[in-house]
Short mmCIF file of N, CA and C in Angstrom, two decimals:
data_model
loop_
_atom_site.label_atom_id
_atom_site.label_comp_id
_atom_site.label_asym_id
_atom_site.label_seq_id
_atom_site.Cartn_x
_atom_site.Cartn_y
_atom_site.Cartn_z
N MET B 1 130.28 132.76 98.40
CA MET B 1 129.38 132.37 97.13
C MET B 1 129.48 133.38 96.04
N LYS B 2 130.03 134.67 96.40
CA LYS B 2 130.29 135.72 95.38
C LYS B 2 131.15 135.68 95.00
N HIS B 3 132.57 134.97 95.10
CA HIS B 3 133.77 134.91 94.38
C HIS B 3 133.90 133.59 93.82
N SER B 4 133.08 132.55 93.93
CA SER B 4 133.18 131.29 93.54
C SER B 4 132.86 130.77 92.36
N LYS B 5 133.82 130.00 91.57
CA LYS B 5 133.76 129.73 90.26
C LYS B 5 132.58 129.26 89.84
N MET B 6 132.20 129.60 88.34
CA MET B 6 130.92 129.12 88.12
C MET B 6 131.16 128.11 87.27
N ARG B 7 130.54 127.09 87.07
CA ARG B 7 130.28 126.01 86.31
C ARG B 7 129.28 125.78 85.19
N LEU B 8 129.65 126.18 83.88
CA LEU B 8 128.38 126.00 83.02
C LEU B 8 128.04 124.91 82.22
N SER B 9 127.18 124.27 82.14
CA SER B 9 126.88 123.04 81.34
C SER B 9 124.93 123.01 81.34
N THR B 10 125.00 121.77 80.60
CA THR B 10 123.24 121.69 80.42
C THR B 10 122.65 121.41 81.49
N GLU B 11 123.26 120.93 82.42
CA GLU B 11 123.06 120.30 84.10
C GLU B 11 122.84 121.57 84.75
N THR B 12 123.66 122.28 84.53
CA THR B 12 123.76 123.76 85.59
C THR B 12 122.58 124.90 85.28
N MET B 13 122.48 124.82 83.99
CA MET B 13 121.53 125.88 83.48
C MET B 13 120.31 125.49 83.36
N ASN B 14 119.38 126.19 83.88
CA ASN B 14 117.72 125.96 84.32
C ASN B 14 117.39 127.42 83.24
N LEU B 15 117.20 126.64 81.97
CA LEU B 15 116.35 127.97 81.40
C LEU B 15 114.73 128.11 81.24
N GLY B 16 114.39 127.02 82.13
CA GLY B 16 112.87 126.99 82.17
C GLY B 16 112.42 128.14 83.34
N PHE B 17 113.49 128.00 84.51
CA PHE B 17 113.14 129.30 85.42
C PHE B 17 113.43 130.51 84.65
N VAL B 18 114.53 130.55 83.97
CA VAL B 18 114.41 132.19 83.14
C VAL B 18 112.83 132.23 82.44
N ARG B 19 112.48 131.34 81.58
CA ARG B 19 111.43 131.73 80.73
C ARG B 19 110.27 132.05 81.65
N LYS B 20 110.31 131.56 82.88
CA LYS B 20 109.01 131.78 83.79
C LYS B 20 109.36 132.93 84.37
N VAL B 21 110.46 133.45 84.72
CA VAL B 21 110.76 134.74 85.37
C VAL B 21 110.31 135.96 83.87
N GLU B 22 110.78 135.69 82.73
CA GLU B 22 110.38 136.72 81.81
C GLU B 22 109.13 136.27 81.66
N ALA B 23 107.92 135.32 81.76
CA ALA B 23 106.78 135.58 81.73
C ALA B 23 106.21 136.11 82.40
N LEU B 24 106.55 136.20 83.87
CA LEU B 24 106.06 136.63 84.85
C LEU B 24 106.33 138.48 84.57
N SER B 25 107.53 138.61 84.53
CA SER B 25 107.87 140.18 84.54
C SER B 25 107.50 140.71 83.00
N GLY B 26 107.04 139.96 82.02
CA GLY B 26 107.02 140.60 80.68
C GLY B 26 108.01 141.47 80.02
N SER B 27 109.46 140.82 80.48
CA SER B 27 110.60 141.75 80.05
C SER B 27 112.00 140.38 79.84
N SER B 28 112.41 140.54 78.52
CA SER B 28 113.50 139.23 78.33
C SER B 28 114.69 139.78 78.99
N VAL B 29 115.37 138.85 79.76
CA VAL B 29 116.92 138.96 80.23
C VAL B 29 118.00 139.14 78.84
N ARG B 30 117.68 138.34 77.72
CA ARG B 30 118.26 138.30 76.90
C ARG B 30 118.94 139.53 76.16
N ARG B 31 117.85 140.60 76.12
CA ARG B 31 117.91 141.75 75.86
C ARG B 31 119.28 142.66 76.10
N CYS B 32 119.74 142.22 77.65
CA CYS B 32 120.40 143.09 78.32
C CYS B 32 122.09 142.54 77.62
N PHE B 33 122.77 144.06 77.33
CA PHE B 33 123.97 143.50 77.06
C PHE B 33 125.03 144.06 77.99
N GLN B 34 125.14 144.23 79.29
CA GLN B 34 125.90 144.67 80.33
C GLN B 34 126.56 145.61 80.30
N CYS B 35 125.83 146.78 79.77
CA CYS B 35 126.26 148.05 79.74
C CYS B 35 126.58 148.97 81.33
N GLY B 36 125.52 148.43 82.49
CA GLY B 36 125.77 148.70 83.55
C GLY B 36 125.31 149.76 84.04
N LYS B 37 124.75 150.46 83.09
CA LYS B 37 123.57 151.79 83.62
C LYS B 37 122.59 151.49 84.45
N CYS B 38 122.05 150.18 84.64
CA CYS B 38 121.40 149.84 86.02
C CYS B 38 121.89 150.00 87.16
N SER B 39 123.02 149.42 87.34
CA SER B 39 123.81 149.07 88.64
C SER B 39 124.24 150.70 88.84
N ALA B 40 124.44 151.53 88.05
CA ALA B 40 125.42 152.48 88.46
C ALA B 40 124.25 153.37 88.80
N GLY B 41 123.20 153.48 88.66
CA GLY B 41 122.08 154.46 88.99
C GLY B 41 121.46 153.83 90.35
N CYS B 42 121.66 152.61 90.54
CA CYS B 42 120.75 151.69 91.68
C CYS B 42 121.06 152.86 92.93
N PRO B 43 119.89 152.95 93.83
CA PRO B 43 120.42 153.51 95.13
C PRO B 43 120.61 152.72 96.11
N MET B 44 120.32 151.17 95.57
CA MET B 44 120.47 150.37 96.91
C MET B 44 121.53 149.36 96.49
N ARG B 45 122.60 149.61 95.39
CA ARG B 45 123.48 148.81 95.28
C ARG B 45 124.25 148.41 96.19
N SER B 46 124.75 149.62 97.10
CA SER B 46 125.85 149.45 98.12
C SER B 46 125.42 148.41 99.11
N PHE B 47 123.95 148.05 98.99
CA PHE B 47 123.70 146.85 99.80
C PHE B 47 123.43 145.61 99.37
N MET B 48 123.86 145.57 98.13
CA MET B 48 123.51 144.38 97.41
C MET B 48 124.78 143.30 97.09
N GLU B 49 124.56 142.20 97.34
CA GLU B 49 125.87 141.36 97.26
C GLU B 49 126.25 141.25 95.84
N HIS B 50 125.07 141.35 94.75
CA HIS B 50 124.82 141.23 93.32
C HIS B 50 124.42 142.40 92.62
N PRO B 51 125.00 143.62 92.14
CA PRO B 51 124.19 144.50 91.70
C PRO B 51 123.33 144.20 90.47
N PRO B 52 122.53 144.89 90.24
CA PRO B 52 121.30 144.65 89.15
C PRO B 52 122.07 143.74 87.72
N ASN B 53 123.07 144.49 87.40
CA ASN B 53 123.47 144.06 85.86
C ASN B 53 123.58 142.47 86.16
N ARG B 54 124.67 142.30 87.45
CA ARG B 54 125.21 141.01 87.40
C ARG B 54 123.88 139.88 87.59
N ILE B 55 122.92 140.41 88.52
CA ILE B 55 121.61 139.37 88.43
C ILE B 55 121.06 139.22 87.26
N VAL B 56 121.12 140.00 86.12
CA VAL B 56 120.41 139.67 84.89
C VAL B 56 121.54 138.76 84.23
N ARG B 57 122.70 138.84 84.73
CA ARG B 57 123.47 138.27 83.91
C ARG B 57 123.53 136.89 84.10
N PHE B 58 123.56 136.41 85.66
CA PHE B 58 123.16 135.35 86.21
C PHE B 58 122.11 134.32 85.49
N LEU B 59 120.72 135.34 85.29
CA LEU B 59 119.83 134.82 84.68
C LEU B 59 120.09 134.24 83.15
N GLN B 60 121.04 135.10 82.47
CA GLN B 60 120.95 134.68 80.82
C GLN B 60 122.01 133.69 80.80
N LEU B 61 122.63 133.34 82.13
CA LEU B 61 123.49 132.07 82.23
C LEU B 61 122.49 130.59 83.04
N GLY B 62 121.51 131.09 83.15
CA GLY B 62 120.74 130.01 83.67
C GLY B 62 121.04 129.86 85.10
N GLN B 63 122.13 130.82 86.15
CA GLN B 63 122.36 130.44 87.19
C GLN B 63 121.39 131.06 88.47
N TYR B 64 120.02 130.64 88.26
CA TYR B 64 118.94 131.38 89.09
C TYR B 64 119.04 131.02 90.74
N GLU B 65 120.01 130.02 90.91
CA GLU B 65 120.12 129.47 92.20
C GLU B 65 121.09 130.91 93.16
N ARG B 66 121.89 131.15 92.29
CA ARG B 66 122.81 132.22 92.70
C ARG B 66 121.93 133.28 93.37
N VAL B 67 120.93 133.81 92.39
CA VAL B 67 120.10 134.78 92.75
C VAL B 67 119.41 134.58 93.87
N LEU B 68 118.88 133.55 93.67
CA LEU B 68 117.78 133.27 94.87
C LEU B 68 118.40 133.29 96.17
N ALA B 69 119.75 132.63 96.19
CA ALA B 69 120.47 132.30 97.65
C ALA B 69 120.82 133.71 98.06
N GLY B 70 120.89 134.59 97.50
CA GLY B 70 121.92 136.41 97.95
C GLY B 70 120.35 136.81 98.33
N ARG B 71 120.76 138.18 98.76
CA ARG B 71 119.77 139.11 99.39
C ARG B 71 119.35 140.11 98.41
N SER B 72 120.13 140.51 97.20
CA SER B 72 119.83 141.34 96.50
C SER B 72 118.49 141.97 96.10
N ILE B 73 117.49 140.56 95.78
CA ILE B 73 116.29 140.68 95.25
C ILE B 73 115.47 141.51 96.57
N TRP B 74 115.89 141.34 97.52
CA TRP B 74 115.02 141.60 98.69
C TRP B 74 115.46 143.04 99.15
N TYR B 75 116.63 143.59 98.42
CA TYR B 75 117.09 145.06 98.85
C TYR B 75 116.54 146.20 97.90
N CYS B 76 116.17 145.10 96.55
CA CYS B 76 115.89 146.24 95.68
C CYS B 76 114.28 146.88 96.03
N ALA B 77 114.34 148.30 95.93
CA ALA B 77 113.11 149.05 96.37
C ALA B 77 112.44 149.53 95.36
N SER B 78 112.28 148.73 94.29
CA SER B 78 111.48 148.86 93.09
C SER B 78 110.81 150.48 92.56
N CYS B 79 112.17 151.07 92.81
CA CYS B 79 112.07 152.59 92.39
C CYS B 79 112.27 152.73 90.65
N GLU B 80 112.63 151.69 90.32
CA GLU B 80 112.41 151.72 88.81
C GLU B 80 113.51 152.71 88.10
N THR B 81 114.75 153.04 88.55
CA THR B 81 115.64 153.56 88.25
C THR B 81 116.51 152.74 87.06
N CYS B 82 116.26 151.70 87.62
CA CYS B 82 117.17 150.47 86.46
C CYS B 82 116.67 150.63 85.19
N THR B 83 115.14 150.42 85.21
CA THR B 83 114.33 150.18 83.90
C THR B 83 114.36 151.68 83.09
N THR B 84 114.57 152.83 84.05
CA THR B 84 114.31 153.94 83.21
C THR B 84 115.64 154.38 82.55
N ARG B 85 116.87 153.71 83.06
CA ARG B 85 118.12 154.11 82.48
C ARG B 85 118.28 153.29 81.37
N CYS B 86 117.64 151.97 81.56
CA CYS B 86 118.34 150.89 80.29
C CYS B 86 118.07 151.09 79.09
N PRO B 87 119.09 151.31 78.23
CA PRO B 87 119.14 151.55 76.92
C PRO B 87 118.23 150.57 75.86
N ASN B 88 118.01 149.40 76.43
CA ASN B 88 117.66 148.32 75.71
C ASN B 88 116.04 147.72 76.10
N LYS B 89 115.48 149.01 77.35
CA LYS B 89 114.28 148.66 77.44
C LYS B 89 113.87 147.33 78.34
N VAL B 90 114.87 146.81 79.11
CA VAL B 90 114.74 145.85 79.70
C VAL B 90 114.60 146.36 81.14
N ASP B 91 112.95 145.44 81.65
CA ASP B 91 112.26 146.26 82.58
C ASP B 91 112.94 145.33 83.94
N LEU B 92 113.87 145.91 84.44
CA LEU B 92 114.67 144.84 85.71
C LEU B 92 113.89 145.30 86.88
N ALA B 93 113.12 145.95 87.19
CA ALA B 93 112.16 146.23 88.64
C ALA B 93 111.12 145.38 88.14
N ALA B 94 110.34 145.04 86.93
CA ALA B 94 109.62 143.77 87.03
C ALA B 94 110.35 142.47 86.95
N ILE B 95 111.56 142.35 86.54
CA ILE B 95 112.35 141.06 86.49
C ILE B 95 112.58 140.82 88.20
N MET B 96 113.02 141.87 89.10
CA MET B 96 113.07 141.77 90.56
C MET B 96 111.98 141.48 91.32
N ASP B 97 110.94 142.08 90.74
CA ASP B 97 109.48 141.48 91.34
C ASP B 97 109.31 140.21 91.02
N ALA B 98 109.50 139.46 89.96
CA ALA B 98 109.41 138.15 89.53
C ALA B 98 110.08 137.28 90.24
N LEU B 99 111.21 137.82 90.55
CA LEU B 99 112.27 136.78 91.48
C LEU B 99 111.84 136.88 92.59
N ARG B 100 111.35 137.82 93.31
CA ARG B 100 110.53 137.78 94.62
C ARG B 100 109.75 136.90 94.56
N LYS B 101 108.89 137.06 93.66
CA LYS B 101 107.36 135.89 93.41
C LYS B 101 108.21 134.55 93.39
N CYS B 102 108.99 134.49 92.84
CA CYS B 102 109.79 132.84 92.51
C CYS B 102 110.38 132.42 93.87
N SER B 103 110.85 133.28 94.55
CA SER B 103 111.54 133.06 95.95
C SER B 103 110.18 132.69 96.84
N TRP B 104 109.60 133.55 96.85
CA TRP B 104 108.49 133.11 97.60
C TRP B 104 107.75 131.84 97.37
N ASP B 105 107.33 131.59 96.10
CA ASP B 105 106.77 130.43 95.92
C ASP B 105 107.74 129.33 96.31
N ALA B 106 108.86 129.29 96.41
CA ALA B 106 109.86 128.09 96.60
C ALA B 106 109.70 127.71 98.28
N LYS B 107 109.35 128.49 98.83
CA LYS B 107 109.03 128.47 100.24
C LYS B 107 109.98 127.69 101.09
N GLY B 108 111.04 127.69 100.52
CA GLY B 108 112.42 127.35 101.27
C GLY B 108 113.14 128.59 102.11
N PRO B 109 113.93 128.26 102.97
CA PRO B 109 114.60 128.98 103.73
C PRO B 109 115.29 130.00 103.12
N SER B 110 115.26 131.65 103.31
CA SER B 110 115.58 132.53 102.53
C SER B 110 116.74 133.11 103.26
N LYS B 111 117.57 134.10 103.09
CA LYS B 111 118.39 135.08 103.94
C LYS B 111 117.65 136.10 104.44
N GLU B 112 116.49 136.27 103.73
CA GLU B 112 115.69 137.12 103.80
C GLU B 112 113.69 136.73 104.27
N SER B 113 113.83 135.82 105.02
CA SER B 113 113.04 135.29 105.37
C SER B 113 111.98 135.99 106.01
N LEU B 114 112.79 136.86 106.91
CA LEU B 114 111.81 137.92 107.67
C LEU B 114 110.89 139.05 106.86
N VAL B 115 111.65 139.17 105.66
CA VAL B 115 110.99 140.19 104.87
C VAL B 115 109.87 139.61 104.20
N GLN B 116 109.87 138.25 103.72
CA GLN B 116 109.09 137.86 103.29
C GLN B 116 108.12 137.45 104.32
N LEU B 117 108.02 137.47 105.56
CA LEU B 117 107.18 137.36 106.77
C LEU B 117 106.06 138.62 106.66
N ALA B 118 107.37 139.88 106.91
CA ALA B 118 106.65 141.03 107.11
C ALA B 118 105.82 141.51 105.91
N ASN B 119 106.18 141.24 104.45
CA ASN B 119 105.41 141.30 103.46
C ASN B 119 104.09 140.55 103.46
N ARG B 120 103.80 139.28 103.97
CA ARG B 120 103.17 138.44 103.78
C ARG B 120 102.06 138.99 105.01
N LEU B 121 102.05 139.48 106.55
CA LEU B 121 101.69 140.20 107.55
C LEU B 121 101.08 141.51 106.87
N PHE B 122 101.84 142.13 105.96
CA PHE B 122 101.47 143.58 105.34
C PHE B 122 100.14 143.25 105.10
N ILE B 123 100.17 142.29 103.83
CA ILE B 123 99.08 142.32 102.75
C ILE B 123 97.89 141.39 104.01
N GLU B 124 98.19 140.69 104.66
CA GLU B 124 97.05 140.06 105.60
C GLU B 124 96.67 141.19 106.27
N ASN B 125 97.19 142.15 106.89
CA ASN B 125 96.61 143.09 107.42
C ASN B 125 95.56 144.11 106.49
N ILE B 126 95.73 144.16 105.29
CA ILE B 126 95.38 145.02 104.19
C ILE B 126 94.06 144.42 104.04
N ARG B 127 94.28 143.31 103.39
CA ARG B 127 93.18 142.33 103.43
C ARG B 127 91.86 142.32 104.73
N THR B 128 92.25 142.17 105.89
CA THR B 128 91.57 142.01 106.81
C THR B 128 90.83 143.66 107.17
N TYR B 129 91.69 144.40 107.26
CA TYR B 129 91.03 145.70 107.70
C TYR B 129 90.98 146.70 106.80
N GLY B 130 91.71 146.51 105.50
CA GLY B 130 91.44 147.38 104.53
C GLY B 130 92.54 148.45 104.55
N ARG B 131 93.04 148.69 105.32
CA ARG B 131 94.37 149.53 105.54
C ARG B 131 95.29 148.99 106.63
N GLN B 132 96.27 149.51 106.84
CA GLN B 132 97.38 148.88 107.75
C GLN B 132 97.29 149.23 109.34
N TYR B 133 97.46 148.23 110.17
CA TYR B 133 97.10 148.11 111.41
C TYR B 133 98.66 148.19 111.99
N GLU B 134 99.08 149.04 112.45
CA GLU B 134 100.89 149.24 113.00
C GLU B 134 100.75 148.26 113.99
N MET B 135 100.20 148.57 114.87
CA MET B 135 100.15 147.62 116.44
C MET B 135 99.92 146.39 116.10
N ARG B 136 99.07 145.84 115.54
CA ARG B 136 98.80 144.20 115.04
C ARG B 136 100.04 143.85 114.21
N LEU B 137 100.44 144.51 113.35
CA LEU B 137 101.39 144.49 112.27
C LEU B 137 102.77 144.00 112.96
N ALA B 138 103.26 144.94 114.04
CA ALA B 138 104.45 144.94 114.95
C ALA B 138 104.31 143.58 115.76
N ALA B 139 103.22 143.52 116.54
CA ALA B 139 102.95 142.52 117.55
C ALA B 139 103.06 141.05 116.95
N VAL B 140 102.30 140.87 115.84
CA VAL B 140 102.27 139.55 114.93
C VAL B 140 103.81 139.22 114.49
N PHE B 141 104.14 139.94 113.63
CA PHE B 141 105.49 140.38 113.39
C PHE B 141 106.46 139.42 114.40
N ASN B 142 106.68 140.00 115.68
CA ASN B 142 107.56 139.93 116.78
C ASN B 142 107.32 138.81 117.15
N VAL B 143 105.98 138.11 117.07
CA VAL B 143 105.81 136.83 117.66
C VAL B 143 106.40 135.72 116.97
N LYS B 144 106.02 135.91 115.71
CA LYS B 144 106.10 134.78 114.75
C LYS B 144 107.72 134.83 114.01
N SER B 145 108.70 135.99 114.27
CA SER B 145 109.57 135.92 114.33
C SER B 145 110.78 135.74 115.33
N GLY B 146 110.23 135.54 116.51
CA GLY B 146 110.66 134.84 117.54
C GLY B 146 111.34 136.04 118.43
N GLN B 147 110.94 137.52 118.15
CA GLN B 147 111.60 138.42 118.85
C GLN B 147 110.73 139.32 119.63
N PHE B 148 109.98 138.41 120.32
CA PHE B 148 109.19 139.32 121.53
C PHE B 148 109.19 140.37 122.20
N LEU B 149 109.94 140.75 122.42
CA LEU B 149 110.57 141.78 123.32
C LEU B 149 111.45 142.77 122.49
N LYS B 150 111.15 143.02 121.22
CA LYS B 150 111.96 143.73 120.20
C LYS B 150 111.72 145.41 120.49
N ASP B 151 110.53 145.63 120.32
CA ASP B 151 109.69 147.06 120.35
C ASP B 151 109.13 146.85 121.82
N LEU B 152 109.31 146.24 122.67
CA LEU B 152 108.69 146.43 123.93
C LEU B 152 108.56 147.80 124.45
N MET B 153 110.09 148.46 124.57
CA MET B 153 109.94 150.27 124.99
C MET B 153 109.34 151.11 123.81
N LEU B 154 109.65 150.75 122.89
CA LEU B 154 109.02 151.71 121.93
C LEU B 154 107.65 151.90 121.66
N GLY B 155 106.87 150.99 121.94
CA GLY B 155 105.45 150.86 121.93
C GLY B 155 104.61 151.73 122.83
N PRO B 156 105.14 152.08 124.07
CA PRO B 156 104.25 153.03 124.80
C PRO B 156 104.72 154.57 124.36
N LYS B 157 105.80 154.66 124.25
CA LYS B 157 106.51 156.20 123.64
C LYS B 157 105.58 156.41 122.48
N LEU B 158 105.39 155.73 121.40
CA LEU B 158 104.70 156.10 119.94
C LEU B 158 102.85 156.08 120.49
N ILE B 159 102.54 155.32 121.38
CA ILE B 159 101.12 155.59 121.67
C ILE B 159 101.15 157.02 122.46
N THR B 160 101.78 156.94 123.23
CA THR B 160 101.82 158.43 124.14
C THR B 160 101.68 159.67 122.86
N LYS B 161 102.51 159.65 122.06
CA LYS B 161 102.84 160.68 121.10
C LYS B 161 101.44 160.57 119.87
N GLY B 162 100.66 159.56 120.03
CA GLY B 162 99.63 159.22 119.26
C GLY B 162 100.19 159.13 117.78
N LYS B 163 101.42 158.63 117.63
CA LYS B 163 101.77 158.05 116.60
C LYS B 163 101.44 156.44 116.33
N LEU B 164 100.90 155.96 117.08
CA LEU B 164 100.29 154.31 117.19
C LEU B 164 98.80 154.20 118.07
N ARG B 165 98.26 153.74 117.43
CA ARG B 165 96.65 153.59 118.01
C ARG B 165 96.84 152.14 118.40
N MET B 166 95.96 152.12 119.64
CA MET B 166 95.81 150.73 120.28
C MET B 166 94.89 149.75 119.80
N PHE B 167 93.54 150.62 118.94
CA PHE B 167 92.74 150.06 118.51
C PHE B 167 92.45 150.56 117.21
N HIS B 168 91.69 149.71 116.37
CA HIS B 168 91.62 150.06 114.81
C HIS B 168 90.31 149.88 114.10
N ARG B 169 89.95 150.34 113.16
CA ARG B 169 88.59 150.25 112.87
C ARG B 169 88.78 149.47 111.11
N LYS B 170 87.93 148.98 110.66
CA LYS B 170 88.25 148.58 109.51
C LYS B 170 87.69 149.55 108.61
N ASN B 171 88.23 149.68 107.35
CA ASN B 171 87.81 150.28 106.47
C ASN B 171 86.41 150.32 106.04
N ARG B 172 85.80 151.23 105.75
CA ARG B 172 84.35 150.99 105.05
C ARG B 172 84.04 150.65 103.78
N ASN B 173 84.99 150.39 103.29
CA ASN B 173 85.16 149.84 101.65
C ASN B 173 85.91 148.58 101.58
N ILE B 174 85.71 147.85 102.48
CA ILE B 174 86.27 146.48 103.13
C ILE B 174 85.62 145.69 101.62
N ALA B 175 84.62 145.80 101.24
CA ALA B 175 83.86 144.61 100.37
C ALA B 175 84.83 144.88 99.04
N GLU B 176 85.00 146.29 98.66
CA GLU B 176 85.80 146.67 97.32
C GLU B 176 87.19 146.27 97.45
N ILE B 177 87.63 146.34 98.34
CA ILE B 177 89.29 145.82 98.64
C ILE B 177 89.19 144.04 98.45
N GLU B 178 88.44 143.49 99.03
CA GLU B 178 88.51 142.14 99.11
C GLU B 178 88.27 141.70 97.40
N ASN B 179 87.28 142.18 97.07
CA ASN B 179 87.03 142.38 95.42
C ASN B 179 88.66 142.40 94.53
N ILE B 180 89.50 143.49 95.00
CA ILE B 180 90.55 143.58 94.33
C ILE B 180 91.55 142.12 94.63
N PHE B 181 91.53 142.00 95.71
CA PHE B 181 92.16 140.57 96.03
C PHE B 181 91.58 139.27 95.21
N ALA B 182 90.27 139.41 94.98
CA ALA B 182 89.68 138.19 94.33
C ALA B 182 89.85 138.30 92.94
N ARG B 183 90.13 139.61 92.33
CA ARG B 183 90.66 139.43 91.18
C ARG B 183 91.93 139.30 90.55
N ILE B 184 92.78 139.51 91.82
CA ILE B 184 94.39 139.08 91.55
C ILE B 184 94.14 137.85 91.63
N GLU B 185 93.39 137.10 92.85
CA GLU B 185 93.93 135.62 92.57
C GLU B 185 93.07 135.16 91.20
N ALA B 186 92.15 135.44 90.73
CA ALA B 186 91.73 134.84 89.44
C ALA B 186 92.91 135.22 88.17
N LEU B 187 93.29 136.34 88.56
CA LEU B 187 94.60 136.49 87.33
C LEU B 187 95.58 135.65 87.79
N ARG B 188 95.68 135.23 88.82
CA ARG B 188 97.11 134.34 88.94
C ARG B 188 96.76 132.95 88.59
N LYS B 189 95.22 132.44 89.23
CA LYS B 189 94.82 131.38 88.28
C LYS B 189 95.01 130.97 86.82
N LYS B 190 94.85 132.05 86.25
CA LYS B 190 94.82 132.08 84.82
C LYS B 190 96.43 132.12 84.40
N GLY B 191 97.39 132.53 85.28
CA GLY B 191 98.69 132.69 84.77
C GLY B 191 99.02 133.97 84.48
N GLU B 192 98.23 135.57 84.69
CA GLU B 192 98.31 136.52 83.91
C GLU B 192 98.78 137.55 84.94
N ALA B 193 99.00 136.94 86.19
CA ALA B 193 99.66 137.82 87.32
C ALA B 193 100.73 137.09 88.16
N PRO B 194 101.59 137.84 88.57
CA PRO B 194 102.86 137.32 89.35
C PRO B 194 102.36 137.00 90.74
#
C-alpha cells in the first residue's frame, strides 16, 4: 500500500473524517505546508511506514483509510517533538491521538490490535486498582492475545528479584480515581473529549 497509486475523487475523499479528527485534536491539518520538520525530528520515524508529514498529507487529501490501515499512528510516542518543531503550530501529537481514538472506535481489525488490547487492559487496571498491577496485566494480556506461555520463564525471575509482586493492593484513593474516569466519560458524551 505504501507505493500504490492514489486516486483522488469526491468518492475517495472523506472530508467528514478529517473534520472529526480536527475536532478531536483541536488542530487543523490544513495549516500544514509540508515542510517536513515534524518528520525530521521524530524519534520514531524509522519505525513508521508513513512519516508524520505524510500522515498529515493523507488527511489533507481525505485518504484516512491509508493512515488507519498502517501502523504509524501506533508507533507515535506522543513526545510532542513534531508539535514543538512545527512552524505553523499544527499539533501533530494531538492529531495522532485523535487518529488512534478513531481507529479504536472503528473496532475493526488493525495491524496493531495487540497495542489496542494492551492499552485497554492498562486502563482497566488503573480503573480497578488505582495503579498498575503488572502481574495481572501480563497474565490477562497473554491469555487474550493467545500467547499463553510468552512470559512463563520471565515471571519467576522477576518475582524472586522483587521486581514483580504476586499480590496487589488497591490504591486508597480509588474513589477519586473513579471520579476522574466519570468526568472523562461525561466529557466524551458531550463531545468535548476524545
